[in-house]
């Protein structure tokens, strides 16, 4: 499921209404709102803005999730023991940015309204285990990562994987955030992008979405910043529909037409018995037995992320396509045809043995 974020204190009702309609036209189904920054001195006026756009979102058939912390129950004069007020608002999911003891969360999942209780996935601890020990209704228990407004504070890939696997192993639906490069609004005065993974912060939004979904760890993707451009909404929609795993590459200047054909006209497959030095795609070897493939652009050193084609001097291996996973000495029997940009190297990690994948050409600026 794809989602957008709305911050009622940062925009007019009509702006948000139109944004909802535009997002819906591209297949978005979920809306995220945060109550963490609600005006404590004027709760009723703040809630009036929220409830108005929540009603509109439900009328446009969006699922609505709100970000929450336990003190807000007291601020609103409500209790976690009775979620009737959330049902009356039209809320489908309450995301707990900060939790309680585990007992309360488990009790909340048993609410009769079908409201999902969403846990913060970005705080790695025994928190999930505590909740599971109290026997929650797992059908109404999900997880969603944080976004991180300050640059360099987002999760590393290792943290992201470690935290996400814990939820996946418990068979819970998961979500994470990507950031718009055109949207300007977040919940707080300062925001330098609203993404979960730090290495996503300055990447095109379609690449961010593709990475999250291809990781196999995330079900729902939410745009953290408000008012992504229509082009960005289109990119997100297209990335979510495309199940084929992709690797972005730049090409060497003297690549031949035949080498280009071998890269882009075929679907590649990660051979299951490949070594730690390379991803091997061997399907094409049988297809080009009778075609010439001379030496072209050999190099003394092969670098991590290099895209390689074995030439005719390699005998029966001619036409094999490789992606270098480690540096190693070059060979005149190996043609260097391209590279994975430095800020796209993570895409190699999403390709698993025996999986199909395709290459996509990007320009030298790695846009």
Short mmCIF file of C-alpha atoms in Angstrom, two decimals, residues 147-323:
data_model
loop_
_atom_site.label_atom_id
_atom_site.label_comp_id
_atom_site.label_asym_id
_atom_site.label_seq_id
_atom_site.Cartn_x
_atom_site.Cartn_y
_atom_site.Cartn_z
CA UNK A 147 11.31 9.18 9.50
CA UNK A 148 14.31 11.31 10.50
CA UNK A 149 14.09 15.07 9.73
CA UNK A 150 17.73 15.81 10.61
CA UNK A 151 20.36 14.92 8.04
CA UNK A 152 22.66 12.00 8.96
CA UNK A 153 20.30 10.71 11.68
CA UNK A 154 18.46 8.15 9.52
CA UNK A 155 18.91 4.41 9.89
CA UNK A 156 21.87 2.65 8.33
CA UNK A 157 21.08 -0.25 6.04
CA UNK A 158 22.30 -2.70 8.66
CA UNK A 159 20.04 -1.19 11.34
CA UNK A 160 17.10 -1.10 8.95
CA UNK A 161 17.52 -4.75 8.08
CA UNK A 162 18.01 -5.87 11.68
CA UNK A 163 14.98 -3.97 12.98
CA UNK A 164 12.72 -4.97 10.08
CA UNK A 165 13.52 -8.68 10.16
CA UNK A 166 12.22 -8.90 13.72
CA UNK A 167 8.77 -7.75 12.57
CA UNK A 168 8.81 -9.86 9.42
CA UNK A 169 9.61 -12.98 11.43
CA UNK A 170 6.52 -12.25 13.53
CA UNK A 171 4.44 -12.04 10.31
CA UNK A 172 3.44 -8.42 10.89
CA UNK A 173 2.74 -5.90 8.14
CA UNK A 174 5.57 -3.35 7.89
CA UNK A 175 5.93 0.21 6.60
CA UNK A 176 8.67 2.80 6.06
CA UNK A 177 9.04 6.36 4.81
CA UNK A 178 10.59 7.89 1.71
CA UNK A 179 11.19 11.59 1.17
CA UNK A 180 10.06 13.89 -1.60
CA UNK A 181 12.72 16.11 -3.16
CA UNK A 182 10.11 18.79 -3.90
CA UNK A 183 7.83 18.66 -0.85
CA UNK A 184 8.67 21.27 1.77
CA UNK A 185 6.46 20.44 4.74
CA UNK A 186 6.94 18.12 7.69
CA UNK A 187 5.60 18.09 11.26
CA UNK A 188 8.41 20.23 12.69
CA UNK A 189 9.87 23.64 11.72
CA UNK A 190 13.12 22.07 10.49
CA UNK A 191 13.21 19.16 8.10
CA UNK A 192 16.02 18.04 5.82
CA UNK A 193 14.05 15.25 4.22
CA UNK A 194 11.72 12.76 5.87
CA UNK A 195 13.06 9.30 5.10
CA UNK A 196 13.73 6.16 7.12
CA UNK A 197 17.05 5.17 5.51
CA UNK A 198 19.77 7.81 5.61
CA UNK A 199 21.19 6.84 2.22
CA UNK A 200 17.80 7.62 0.64
CA UNK A 201 17.81 11.28 1.69
CA UNK A 202 18.98 12.79 -1.61
CA UNK A 203 17.90 10.07 -4.04
CA UNK A 204 15.02 10.28 -6.53
CA UNK A 205 11.86 9.07 -4.85
CA UNK A 206 11.27 6.22 -7.28
CA UNK A 207 14.67 4.75 -6.39
CA UNK A 208 13.84 4.96 -2.68
CA UNK A 209 10.54 3.14 -3.17
CA UNK A 210 12.11 0.50 -5.38
CA UNK A 211 14.78 -0.16 -2.76
CA UNK A 212 12.32 -0.56 0.11
CA UNK A 213 10.05 -2.91 -1.80
CA UNK A 214 12.89 -4.92 -3.32
CA UNK A 215 14.37 -5.44 0.14
CA UNK A 216 11.49 -7.83 0.84
CA UNK A 217 11.16 -6.29 4.30
CA UNK A 218 8.58 -3.56 3.71
CA UNK A 219 4.93 -3.84 2.70
CA UNK A 220 3.71 -0.22 2.77
CA UNK A 221 5.63 2.86 1.62
CA UNK A 222 4.72 6.35 2.84
CA UNK A 223 5.93 9.71 1.56
CA UNK A 224 6.97 11.63 4.67
CA UNK A 225 7.05 15.12 3.19
CA UNK A 226 3.82 16.87 2.26
CA UNK A 227 3.06 17.91 -1.31
CA UNK A 228 5.22 15.63 -3.38
CA UNK A 229 5.05 16.71 -7.01
CA UNK A 230 2.76 14.93 -9.45
CA UNK A 231 5.84 13.55 -11.21
CA UNK A 232 7.05 12.09 -7.91
CA UNK A 233 3.65 10.52 -7.26
CA UNK A 234 3.84 8.96 -10.71
CA UNK A 235 7.35 7.62 -10.02
CA UNK A 236 6.23 6.08 -6.73
CA UNK A 237 3.22 4.47 -8.39
CA UNK A 238 5.30 3.00 -11.20
CA UNK A 239 7.98 1.71 -8.83
CA UNK A 240 5.37 -0.03 -6.71
CA UNK A 241 3.78 -1.76 -9.70
CA UNK A 242 7.06 -3.08 -11.11
CA UNK A 243 7.96 -6.37 -9.45
CA UNK A 244 11.12 -6.91 -11.53
CA UNK A 245 14.26 -6.11 -9.56
CA UNK A 246 16.39 -3.40 -11.19
CA UNK A 247 20.01 -2.26 -11.02
CA UNK A 248 20.96 1.22 -12.24
CA UNK A 249 24.21 1.44 -14.20
CA UNK A 250 26.27 3.93 -16.16
CA UNK A 251 28.06 2.75 -19.30
CA UNK A 252 31.62 3.12 -20.53
CA UNK A 253 31.89 5.40 -23.56
CA UNK A 254 33.20 2.76 -25.95
CA UNK A 255 30.58 0.11 -25.25
CA UNK A 256 29.54 -1.64 -28.47
CA UNK A 257 25.98 -1.97 -29.74
CA UNK A 258 26.14 -5.72 -29.19
CA UNK A 259 27.34 -5.34 -25.60
CA UNK A 260 24.52 -2.87 -24.95
CA UNK A 261 22.07 -5.38 -26.40
CA UNK A 262 23.33 -8.10 -24.07
CA UNK A 263 22.79 -5.83 -21.07
CA UNK A 264 19.39 -4.35 -21.81
CA UNK A 265 17.51 -6.66 -24.18
CA UNK A 266 17.43 -9.61 -21.82
CA UNK A 267 16.31 -10.49 -18.32
CA UNK A 268 19.26 -11.66 -16.23
CA UNK A 269 19.31 -14.23 -13.45
CA UNK A 270 21.58 -14.42 -10.40
CA UNK A 271 23.17 -17.85 -10.72
CA UNK A 272 22.68 -19.80 -7.50
CA UNK A 273 26.25 -21.09 -7.15
CA UNK A 274 27.97 -17.75 -7.74
CA UNK A 275 30.99 -16.87 -5.62
CA UNK A 276 31.41 -14.02 -3.17
CA UNK A 277 33.32 -12.11 -5.86
CA UNK A 278 30.51 -11.68 -8.36
CA UNK A 279 26.89 -12.00 -9.36
CA UNK A 280 26.89 -14.26 -12.43
CA UNK A 281 24.23 -14.18 -15.15
CA UNK A 282 24.92 -17.08 -17.52
CA UNK A 283 21.73 -17.38 -19.58
CA UNK A 284 23.16 -15.57 -22.61
CA UNK A 285 26.12 -17.89 -23.14
CA UNK A 286 24.07 -20.40 -25.13
CA UNK A 287 22.32 -17.67 -27.14
CA UNK A 288 25.48 -16.14 -28.65
CA UNK A 289 27.69 -19.17 -29.32
CA UNK A 290 28.10 -18.28 -33.01
CA UNK A 291 28.36 -14.50 -32.57
CA UNK A 292 31.67 -12.62 -32.28
CA UNK A 293 32.38 -10.88 -28.99
CA UNK A 294 35.91 -9.43 -29.20
CA UNK A 295 37.95 -7.96 -26.38
CA UNK A 296 36.88 -4.39 -25.61
CA UNK A 297 37.85 -2.14 -22.71
CA UNK A 298 39.76 -4.62 -20.51
CA UNK A 299 41.03 -3.17 -17.22
CA UNK A 300 43.88 -4.00 -14.87
CA UNK A 301 41.68 -3.88 -11.78
CA UNK A 302 38.03 -4.78 -11.48
CA UNK A 303 36.24 -2.66 -8.86
CA UNK A 304 33.18 -3.38 -6.76
CA UNK A 305 30.10 -2.41 -8.77
CA UNK A 306 31.71 -2.92 -12.20
CA UNK A 307 29.52 -4.47 -14.90
CA UNK A 308 31.42 -7.03 -16.95
CA UNK A 309 30.92 -9.22 -20.02
CA UNK A 310 33.23 -12.15 -20.70
CA UNK A 311 34.54 -11.96 -24.27
CA UNK A 312 35.24 -14.67 -26.85
CA UNK A 313 38.73 -15.34 -25.44
CA UNK A 314 36.98 -16.94 -22.44
CA UNK A 315 35.80 -19.89 -24.53
CA UNK A 316 32.60 -21.48 -23.26
CA UNK A 317 32.06 -18.57 -20.85
CA UNK A 318 31.64 -16.04 -23.68
CA UNK A 319 28.63 -13.80 -23.10
CA UNK A 320 28.45 -14.29 -19.35
CA UNK A 321 27.46 -11.06 -17.59
CA UNK A 322 28.90 -10.35 -14.16
CA UNK A 323 28.49 -7.75 -11.43
#
